[in-house]
Amino acid sequence: MSREKQGEEAIVMNNEAENIEGGTREEENNNNNHSMFSVKSFLWHGGSVWDAWFSCASNQVAQVLLTLPYSFSQLGMVSGIVLQVFYGIMGSWTAYLISVLYVEYRSRKEKENVNFKNHVIQWFEVLDGLLGKYWKAVGLAFNCTFLLFGSVIQLIACASNIYYINDKLDKRTWTYIFGACCATTVFIPSFHNYRIWSFLGLGMTTYTAWYLAIAALLHGQAENVTHSGPTKLVLYFTGATNILYTFGGHAVTVEIMHAMWKPQKFKYIYLLATLYVFTLTIPSAAAVYWAFGDELLNHSNAFSLLPKNGFRDAAVILMLIHQFITFGFACTPLYFVWEKVIGMHDTKSICMRALARLPVVIPIWFLAIIFPFFGPINSAVGALLVSFTVYIIPSLAHMLTYRKSSARQNAAEKPPFFMPSWTAMYVTNAFIVVWVLVVGFGFGGWASMTNFIKQIDTFGLFAKCYQCKPSTPPPVVAAAPPPRPHALPH
């Protein structure tokens, strides 16, 4: 039997035998008394290939759906579509690399009889096991910072969206409110328990995407609409890095894999999820840009230009719920890291763990209030964090893990059928490293930070209501002239 097959079978057997953290395995220990098809199991206890697909697709496209038309106005129609396909394929490839490295790490550790009962494997631990403590430190720093700001972006998006339904409160006040709401995600133990949420989240995003496309087409082109993009390099690379961010949602790949009953089946799930996401992002962004053109340059949220009606309000509400789910996706790995730091990761009590997780939410809340720049913050995070976290580091880690011939011969996962050569894999990985380093981090970092600083100069930190329409003061009623004095009689 090949080493690859042995590694896969070992992982499957271990996953079936061990308890996955968060208390969900308690149900499995009582299988004789409870039907595995019970309602609770159906809604709460996920680990299939379909669960992973829904998690990937739902997590990949959330609030960024509303900023892609803004990116199209910076890039132009052709570049917007081409870059979506390009970065979508590149993101799927690096997600595949992460899954390969996870299987390699897991198979090596299980040969050493390491038990992962009540322990969720994370990306920085994979880097530590395969490449050493320095790679662990780099991976931990980039991954945690990206997920921190990913959570911040979801919170900003909640406030930005609800404002279009109820503008009686400013966006900063809405951020306070939704920060408290999103803090309830501390009660969701792990990705194992996102089954129903992932399914609902993708349905909500699908409705919103097709609402944007159909509403824009029915609205038609705005009067005197122009489509002049791209006009400036700074805008072009800002839009490009937002798309880089769009397809860089696989910072939680390892956690999703670990929640699967058969993690080795993850290989192509992210690609299949990306193909579905294309059917949401390309039609909606293209249609809204066609309808409003350059007007989008000053409206980073697509909702702001569409007419207010019941369909738009429904889309806003569904996106709010989905952003709550995506906040949980981004924050859960941070919860795991914090639990491991304070020694609470093995605790079975959900309430105790929830209480221990609360300090993670506070800095996210605070940062969302400081930087409420919905749209520009996506590009900044994409250039400075996503470029390394989900593109450069996985590609370099794969190259270094299999740099020796002995490592390649004993690899738990051989090269894929569509690229059976190790040399071709090295060339592909090297291209991604150079491209993302120069275009994504270099030009993208310059452009996105220039735009981000411009937002700070224009609106200031702690902006009360970013990109809100100025309130019209009440009309001033002219005071009546004083009565003229009567003439005195002579």
Coordinates of C-alpha atoms in Angstrom, one line a residue:
M1 CA 0.0 0.0 0.0
S2 CA 1.4 3.5 -0.9
R3 CA 2.4 5.9 1.8
E4 CA -0.3 8.4 0.5
K5 CA -3.0 5.8 1.0
Q6 CA -1.8 4.8 4.4
G7 CA -1.7 8.4 5.5
E8 CA -5.2 9.0 4.3
E9 CA -6.5 6.0 6.1
A10 CA -4.7 6.9 9.3
I11 CA -6.3 10.3 9.3
V12 CA -9.8 8.9 8.6
M13 CA -9.5 6.3 11.4
N14 CA -8.1 8.9 13.8
N15 CA -10.9 11.4 13.0
E16 CA -13.5 8.7 13.6
A17 CA -12.0 7.6 16.9
E18 CA -11.1 10.9 18.5
N19 CA -13.3 13.5 20.1
I20 CA -13.5 16.8 18.2
E21 CA -13.4 19.7 20.7
G22 CA -16.3 21.7 21.8
G23 CA -18.5 19.0 23.3
T24 CA -20.0 17.8 20.0
R25 CA -18.3 14.4 20.4
E26 CA -20.4 13.8 23.5
E27 CA -23.3 13.0 21.1
E28 CA -21.2 10.5 19.2
N29 CA -20.2 8.7 22.5
N30 CA -23.9 8.1 23.0
N31 CA -24.7 6.9 19.5
N32 CA -26.5 3.8 20.9
N33 CA -29.1 6.1 22.5
H34 CA -29.4 8.8 19.9
S35 CA -30.1 8.6 16.2
M36 CA -27.4 10.1 14.1
F37 CA -30.1 11.7 12.0
S38 CA -31.6 13.5 14.9
V39 CA -32.6 17.2 14.4
K40 CA -29.8 18.4 16.6
S41 CA -27.2 16.4 14.7
F42 CA -28.6 17.5 11.4
L43 CA -28.4 21.2 12.2
W44 CA -25.4 21.3 14.5
H45 CA -23.0 18.4 13.8
G46 CA -21.3 18.9 10.4
G47 CA -18.2 17.3 9.0
S48 CA -19.1 16.1 5.5
V49 CA -17.7 17.2 2.1
W50 CA -20.8 19.3 1.6
D51 CA -20.4 21.0 4.9
A52 CA -16.9 22.0 4.0
W53 CA -18.1 23.2 0.6
F54 CA -20.8 25.4 2.1
S55 CA -18.3 26.7 4.7
C56 CA -15.8 27.7 2.0
A57 CA -18.3 29.2 -0.4
S58 CA -20.2 31.1 2.4
N59 CA -17.0 32.4 4.0
Q60 CA -15.4 33.4 0.7
V61 CA -18.0 36.0 -0.4
A62 CA -19.6 38.1 2.2
Q63 CA -19.6 41.9 2.5
V64 CA -17.0 42.0 -0.3
L65 CA -19.9 41.3 -2.7
L66 CA -21.0 44.9 -2.0
T67 CA -17.6 46.5 -2.7
L68 CA -16.8 44.7 -6.0
P69 CA -18.8 47.2 -8.1
Y70 CA -16.6 49.9 -6.5
S71 CA -13.5 47.9 -7.5
F72 CA -14.9 47.6 -11.1
S73 CA -15.2 51.4 -11.2
Q74 CA -11.5 51.6 -10.3
L75 CA -10.4 48.8 -12.7
G76 CA -12.8 49.0 -15.6
M77 CA -15.1 46.1 -16.8
V78 CA -12.5 44.0 -18.6
S79 CA -9.8 44.1 -15.9
G80 CA -12.4 43.5 -13.2
I81 CA -13.6 40.3 -14.7
V82 CA -10.2 39.0 -15.7
L83 CA -8.7 39.7 -12.3
Q84 CA -11.6 37.9 -10.6
V85 CA -10.9 34.7 -12.6
F86 CA -7.1 35.1 -12.2
Y87 CA -7.2 35.5 -8.4
G88 CA -9.9 33.0 -8.0
I89 CA -7.8 30.3 -9.6
M90 CA -4.7 31.4 -7.8
G91 CA -6.6 31.3 -4.5
S92 CA -7.9 27.9 -5.2
W93 CA -4.3 26.7 -5.9
T94 CA -2.9 28.0 -2.6
A95 CA -5.9 26.6 -0.7
Y96 CA -5.0 23.2 -2.3
L97 CA -1.4 23.7 -1.1
I98 CA -2.6 24.4 2.5
S99 CA -4.7 21.2 2.4
V100 CA -1.7 19.2 1.2
L101 CA 0.5 20.5 4.0
Y102 CA -2.2 19.8 6.6
V103 CA -2.4 16.2 5.5
E104 CA 1.4 15.9 5.5
Y105 CA 1.6 17.3 9.0
R106 CA -1.3 15.2 10.3
S107 CA 0.1 12.0 8.9
R108 CA 3.6 12.6 10.3
K109 CA 2.2 13.4 13.8
E110 CA -0.1 10.4 13.8
K111 CA 2.9 8.1 13.0
E112 CA 4.3 9.5 16.3
N113 CA 1.1 8.5 18.0
V114 CA 0.1 12.2 18.7
N115 CA -3.6 12.4 19.7
F116 CA -5.6 15.4 18.6
K117 CA -8.5 14.7 20.9
N118 CA -10.0 18.0 22.0
H119 CA -7.4 19.9 20.0
V120 CA -8.0 21.8 16.8
I121 CA -5.0 21.9 14.5
Q122 CA -4.3 25.4 13.1
W123 CA -2.2 26.7 10.3
F124 CA 0.7 28.0 12.5
E125 CA 1.0 24.5 14.1
V126 CA 1.3 23.0 10.6
L127 CA 4.1 25.4 9.8
D128 CA 5.7 24.6 13.1
G129 CA 5.6 20.9 12.6
L130 CA 6.9 21.0 9.0
L131 CA 9.3 24.0 9.0
G132 CA 10.1 25.0 12.6
K133 CA 9.4 27.7 15.2
Y134 CA 10.4 30.7 13.0
W135 CA 7.8 29.8 10.4
K136 CA 5.3 29.2 13.2
A137 CA 5.9 32.8 14.5
V138 CA 5.5 34.3 11.0
G139 CA 2.4 32.2 10.2
L140 CA 0.8 33.1 13.6
A141 CA 1.5 36.8 13.3
F142 CA 0.1 37.2 9.7
N143 CA -2.8 34.8 10.2
C144 CA -4.0 36.4 13.5
T145 CA -3.6 39.9 12.2
F146 CA -5.5 39.1 9.0
L147 CA -8.4 37.4 10.9
L148 CA -8.5 40.2 13.4
F149 CA -9.0 42.8 10.6
G150 CA -11.3 40.4 8.7
S151 CA -13.6 40.4 11.7
V152 CA -13.3 44.2 11.9
I153 CA -14.4 44.5 8.3
Q154 CA -17.5 42.4 8.9
L155 CA -18.4 44.6 11.8
I156 CA -17.9 47.8 9.7
A157 CA -20.1 46.2 7.0
C158 CA -22.9 45.6 9.4
A159 CA -23.0 49.2 10.4
S160 CA -22.7 50.4 6.8
N161 CA -25.6 48.1 5.6
I162 CA -28.1 48.7 8.4
Y163 CA -27.8 52.5 7.8
Y164 CA -29.5 52.1 4.5
I165 CA -32.6 50.8 6.3
N166 CA -32.5 53.0 9.3
D167 CA -30.5 56.2 9.1
K168 CA -31.8 57.6 12.4
L169 CA -28.7 56.3 14.0
D170 CA -25.2 57.1 12.6
K171 CA -22.9 54.3 11.5
R172 CA -20.7 54.5 14.6
T173 CA -23.7 53.9 16.9
W174 CA -24.7 50.9 14.8
T175 CA -21.1 49.6 15.2
Y176 CA -21.6 49.7 18.9
I177 CA -24.8 47.7 18.6
F178 CA -23.6 45.1 16.2
G179 CA -20.3 44.6 18.1
A180 CA -22.4 43.4 21.0
C181 CA -24.5 41.2 18.7
C182 CA -21.4 39.6 17.1
A183 CA -19.9 38.9 20.5
T184 CA -22.5 36.1 20.8
T185 CA -20.3 34.0 18.4
V186 CA -18.2 33.1 21.5
F187 CA -20.9 30.4 22.1
I188 CA -20.3 28.5 18.9
P189 CA -17.6 25.9 19.8
S190 CA -16.0 25.2 16.4
F191 CA -16.4 25.0 12.6
H192 CA -17.9 21.6 13.3
N193 CA -21.0 23.5 14.5
Y194 CA -21.5 25.8 11.6
R195 CA -23.5 23.4 9.4
I196 CA -26.8 25.2 9.3
W197 CA -25.2 28.6 9.4
S198 CA -23.0 27.9 6.4
F199 CA -26.0 26.7 4.4
L200 CA -28.1 29.7 5.3
G201 CA -25.2 32.1 4.8
L202 CA -24.7 31.0 1.2
G203 CA -28.4 31.2 0.5
M204 CA -28.4 34.8 1.8
T205 CA -25.4 35.8 -0.3
T206 CA -26.9 34.2 -3.4
Y207 CA -30.1 36.2 -3.0
T208 CA -28.1 39.4 -2.5
A209 CA -25.9 38.8 -5.5
W210 CA -28.8 38.3 -7.8
Y211 CA -30.8 41.1 -6.3
L212 CA -27.8 43.5 -7.1
A213 CA -27.6 42.2 -10.7
I214 CA -31.4 42.3 -11.4
A215 CA -32.0 45.6 -9.6
A216 CA -29.2 47.2 -11.6
L217 CA -30.5 45.9 -14.9
L218 CA -34.0 47.0 -14.2
H219 CA -32.8 50.4 -13.0
G220 CA -31.0 50.9 -16.3
Q221 CA -28.0 53.1 -16.9
A222 CA -28.0 56.3 -14.8
E223 CA -28.3 59.6 -16.7
N224 CA -25.0 60.7 -18.3
V225 CA -23.3 57.6 -17.0
T226 CA -19.6 57.3 -17.8
H227 CA -17.3 54.3 -17.6
S228 CA -13.8 55.9 -17.6
G229 CA -11.9 53.3 -15.5
P230 CA -9.1 52.8 -15.2
T231 CA -7.9 56.4 -14.9
K232 CA -5.2 56.3 -12.2
L233 CA -2.7 53.7 -11.2
V234 CA -3.5 54.2 -7.5
L235 CA -7.2 53.4 -8.2
Y236 CA -6.3 50.5 -10.4
F237 CA -4.1 48.7 -7.9
T238 CA -6.5 49.5 -5.1
G239 CA -9.3 47.8 -7.0
A240 CA -7.0 44.9 -7.8
T241 CA -6.1 44.3 -4.2
N242 CA -9.7 44.3 -3.2
I243 CA -10.2 41.4 -5.6
L244 CA -7.0 39.7 -4.2
Y245 CA -8.8 40.0 -0.8
T246 CA -12.0 38.6 -2.2
F247 CA -10.4 35.3 -3.1
G248 CA -8.1 35.1 -0.1
G249 CA -10.7 33.9 2.4
H250 CA -8.9 30.6 3.0
A251 CA -7.1 31.7 6.2
V252 CA -9.5 29.3 7.9
T253 CA -8.8 26.3 5.6
V254 CA -7.0 24.2 8.2
E255 CA -9.8 24.7 10.8
I256 CA -12.4 23.7 8.2
M257 CA -10.4 20.7 7.2
H258 CA -10.0 19.6 10.8
A259 CA -13.7 19.7 11.3
M260 CA -14.2 17.2 8.5
W261 CA -14.7 13.5 9.1
K262 CA -12.4 12.8 6.1
P263 CA -10.1 15.8 5.7
Q264 CA -8.1 14.3 2.8
K265 CA -11.2 14.9 0.6
F266 CA -10.8 18.6 0.9
K267 CA -8.3 18.9 -2.0
Y268 CA -10.6 20.4 -4.6
I269 CA -13.4 21.7 -2.5
Y270 CA -12.2 25.3 -2.5
L271 CA -11.9 25.3 -6.3
L272 CA -15.5 24.1 -6.6
A273 CA -16.6 26.7 -4.1
T274 CA -14.8 29.4 -6.1
L275 CA -16.5 28.3 -9.3
Y276 CA -19.9 28.8 -7.6
V277 CA -18.8 32.2 -6.2
F278 CA -17.9 33.4 -9.8
T279 CA -21.6 33.0 -10.6
L280 CA -22.4 35.5 -7.8
T281 CA -19.5 38.0 -8.0
I282 CA -19.1 38.6 -11.7
P283 CA -22.8 39.2 -12.8
S284 CA -23.6 41.4 -9.8
A285 CA -20.4 43.6 -10.0
A286 CA -20.7 43.9 -13.8
A287 CA -24.4 44.8 -13.8
V288 CA -24.0 47.5 -11.0
Y289 CA -21.0 49.0 -12.7
W290 CA -22.8 49.0 -16.1
A291 CA -25.7 50.9 -14.5
F292 CA -23.8 53.5 -12.4
G293 CA -20.3 53.7 -13.8
D294 CA -18.0 56.3 -12.3
E295 CA -20.5 57.3 -9.7
L296 CA -19.4 54.2 -7.8
L297 CA -16.0 55.8 -7.1
N298 CA -17.7 57.7 -4.3
H299 CA -20.0 54.9 -3.2
S300 CA -18.1 51.9 -1.9
N301 CA -21.3 50.1 -0.9
A302 CA -23.5 49.1 -3.8
F303 CA -26.6 49.4 -1.7
S304 CA -26.2 53.1 -1.5
L305 CA -27.1 53.7 -5.2
L306 CA -30.0 51.2 -5.6
P307 CA -33.6 52.4 -5.0
K308 CA -35.0 51.8 -1.5
N309 CA -37.7 49.1 -1.7
G310 CA -38.7 45.8 0.0
F311 CA -36.2 43.8 -2.1
R312 CA -33.3 46.0 -1.1
D313 CA -34.3 45.9 2.5
A314 CA -34.5 42.1 2.4
A315 CA -31.0 42.0 0.9
V316 CA -29.7 44.3 3.6
I317 CA -31.2 42.2 6.4
L318 CA -29.9 38.9 4.8
M319 CA -26.4 40.4 4.4
L320 CA -26.5 41.5 8.1
I321 CA -27.2 37.9 9.2
H322 CA -24.5 36.6 6.9
Q323 CA -22.0 39.1 8.2
F324 CA -22.7 37.8 11.7
I325 CA -21.9 34.3 10.4
T326 CA -18.8 35.4 8.6
F327 CA -17.7 37.3 11.7
G328 CA -17.9 34.0 13.6
F329 CA -15.8 32.3 10.8
A330 CA -13.1 34.9 11.0
C331 CA -13.1 35.1 14.8
T332 CA -13.3 31.4 15.7
P333 CA -9.6 30.7 14.9
L334 CA -8.7 33.7 17.1
Y335 CA -10.8 32.2 19.8
F336 CA -8.8 28.9 19.5
V337 CA -5.4 30.7 19.6
W338 CA -6.5 32.7 22.7
E339 CA -7.8 29.5 24.4
K340 CA -4.5 27.8 23.8
V341 CA -2.6 30.8 25.2
I342 CA -4.6 30.9 28.5
G343 CA -4.9 27.1 28.8
M344 CA -8.6 26.8 28.2
H345 CA -8.6 25.0 24.9
D346 CA -9.3 21.6 26.4
T347 CA -12.2 22.8 28.6
K348 CA -15.4 21.1 27.7
S349 CA -17.8 23.6 29.2
I350 CA -19.1 25.9 26.5
C351 CA -20.0 28.6 28.9
M352 CA -16.5 28.7 30.4
R353 CA -14.9 28.9 27.0
A354 CA -17.4 31.6 25.9
L355 CA -16.4 33.7 28.9
A356 CA -12.7 33.2 28.2
R357 CA -13.2 34.2 24.5
L358 CA -14.8 37.6 25.2
P359 CA -11.5 39.6 25.4
V360 CA -10.9 38.7 21.8
V361 CA -14.0 40.7 20.7
I362 CA -13.0 44.0 22.4
P363 CA -10.1 45.0 20.2
I364 CA -12.1 44.1 17.1
W365 CA -14.9 46.4 18.3
F366 CA -12.5 49.2 19.0
L367 CA -10.7 49.0 15.6
A368 CA -14.0 49.0 13.8
I369 CA -14.8 52.3 15.4
I370 CA -11.4 53.8 14.7
F371 CA -11.3 52.8 11.0
P372 CA -14.9 52.7 9.6
F373 CA -13.7 53.0 6.0
F374 CA -15.9 50.4 4.3
G375 CA -14.2 49.4 1.0
P376 CA -10.7 51.0 1.3
I377 CA -9.9 48.9 4.4
N378 CA -10.5 45.8 2.3
S379 CA -7.8 46.7 -0.2
A380 CA -5.4 47.6 2.6
V381 CA -5.9 44.3 4.4
G382 CA -5.7 42.5 1.0
A383 CA -2.3 44.0 0.1
L384 CA -0.6 44.0 3.5
L385 CA -2.0 40.8 5.1
V386 CA -3.8 38.5 2.6
S387 CA -0.9 38.7 0.2
F388 CA 1.3 36.9 2.7
T389 CA -1.2 34.9 4.7
V390 CA -2.9 33.0 2.0
Y391 CA -0.7 33.4 -1.1
I392 CA 3.0 33.8 -0.4
I393 CA 3.5 31.8 2.8
P394 CA 1.6 28.7 1.6
S395 CA 3.5 28.7 -1.7
L396 CA 6.9 29.1 0.1
A397 CA 6.0 26.5 2.7
H398 CA 5.1 23.9 0.1
M399 CA 8.4 24.5 -1.8
L400 CA 10.5 24.2 1.4
T401 CA 8.6 21.2 2.8
Y402 CA 9.3 19.2 -0.4
R403 CA 12.7 20.6 -1.3
K404 CA 14.5 17.3 -0.7
S405 CA 14.0 14.3 -2.9
S406 CA 13.4 12.1 0.2
A407 CA 10.5 14.3 1.2
R408 CA 9.0 14.2 -2.3
Q409 CA 9.3 10.4 -2.4
N410 CA 7.6 10.0 1.0
A411 CA 5.0 12.7 0.5
A412 CA 1.6 11.9 2.0
E413 CA 0.1 13.7 -1.1
K414 CA 1.6 13.4 -4.5
P415 CA 1.3 16.2 -7.2
P416 CA -2.3 16.5 -8.6
F417 CA -3.3 14.7 -11.8
F418 CA -3.4 17.9 -13.8
M419 CA 0.1 18.8 -12.7
P420 CA 2.0 15.5 -12.1
S421 CA 5.4 17.1 -12.1
W422 CA 7.1 18.4 -9.0
T423 CA 9.1 20.9 -11.2
A424 CA 5.8 22.3 -12.6
M425 CA 4.5 22.8 -9.0
Y426 CA 7.7 24.6 -8.0
V427 CA 7.5 26.9 -11.0
T428 CA 3.8 27.6 -10.3
N429 CA 4.6 28.4 -6.6
A430 CA 7.5 30.6 -7.5
F431 CA 5.4 32.6 -10.0
I432 CA 2.7 33.1 -7.3
V433 CA 5.3 34.3 -4.8
V434 CA 6.9 36.8 -7.2
W435 CA 3.6 38.0 -8.6
V436 CA 1.9 38.6 -5.3
L437 CA 5.0 40.1 -3.7
V438 CA 5.5 42.6 -6.5
V439 CA 1.9 43.3 -7.7
G440 CA -0.2 42.5 -4.6
F441 CA 2.1 43.6 -1.8
G442 CA 4.2 46.2 -3.7
F443 CA 2.0 48.1 -6.0
G444 CA -1.2 47.1 -4.1
G445 CA 0.3 48.1 -0.8
W446 CA 1.3 51.5 -2.2
A447 CA -2.1 52.2 -3.8
S448 CA -4.3 50.9 -1.0
M449 CA -2.4 52.7 1.7
T450 CA -2.4 55.9 -0.3
N451 CA -6.2 55.6 -0.6
F452 CA -6.6 54.6 3.0
I453 CA -4.6 57.7 4.2
K454 CA -6.8 59.8 2.0
Q455 CA -9.9 58.5 3.8
I456 CA -8.3 59.4 7.1
D457 CA -7.5 62.9 5.9
T458 CA -11.0 63.3 4.5
F459 CA -13.1 61.8 7.3
G460 CA -10.7 61.5 10.2
L461 CA -10.4 58.6 12.7
F462 CA -13.5 57.6 14.6
A463 CA -15.6 59.0 11.8
K464 CA -19.2 59.2 13.0
C465 CA -20.8 58.4 9.7
Y466 CA -18.5 57.4 6.9
Q467 CA -19.7 58.4 3.4
C468 CA -23.1 59.4 4.7
K469 CA -25.1 62.0 2.9
P470 CA -24.8 65.3 4.7
S471 CA -28.0 66.1 6.7
T472 CA -29.9 69.0 5.2
P473 CA -30.5 71.7 7.9
P474 CA -34.1 72.8 8.4
P475 CA -35.0 75.8 6.3
V476 CA -34.4 79.1 8.0
V477 CA -37.6 81.1 8.3
A478 CA -36.9 84.8 8.0
A479 CA -37.9 86.7 11.0
A480 CA -40.8 89.1 10.5
P481 CA -39.7 92.8 10.5
P482 CA -40.5 94.7 13.7
P483 CA -43.7 96.8 13.5
R484 CA -43.1 100.4 12.4
P485 CA -43.8 102.9 15.2
H486 CA -47.0 105.0 14.8
A487 CA -46.5 108.6 14.1
L488 CA -47.2 110.8 17.1
P489 CA -50.1 113.2 16.7
H490 CA -49.2 116.8 16.3

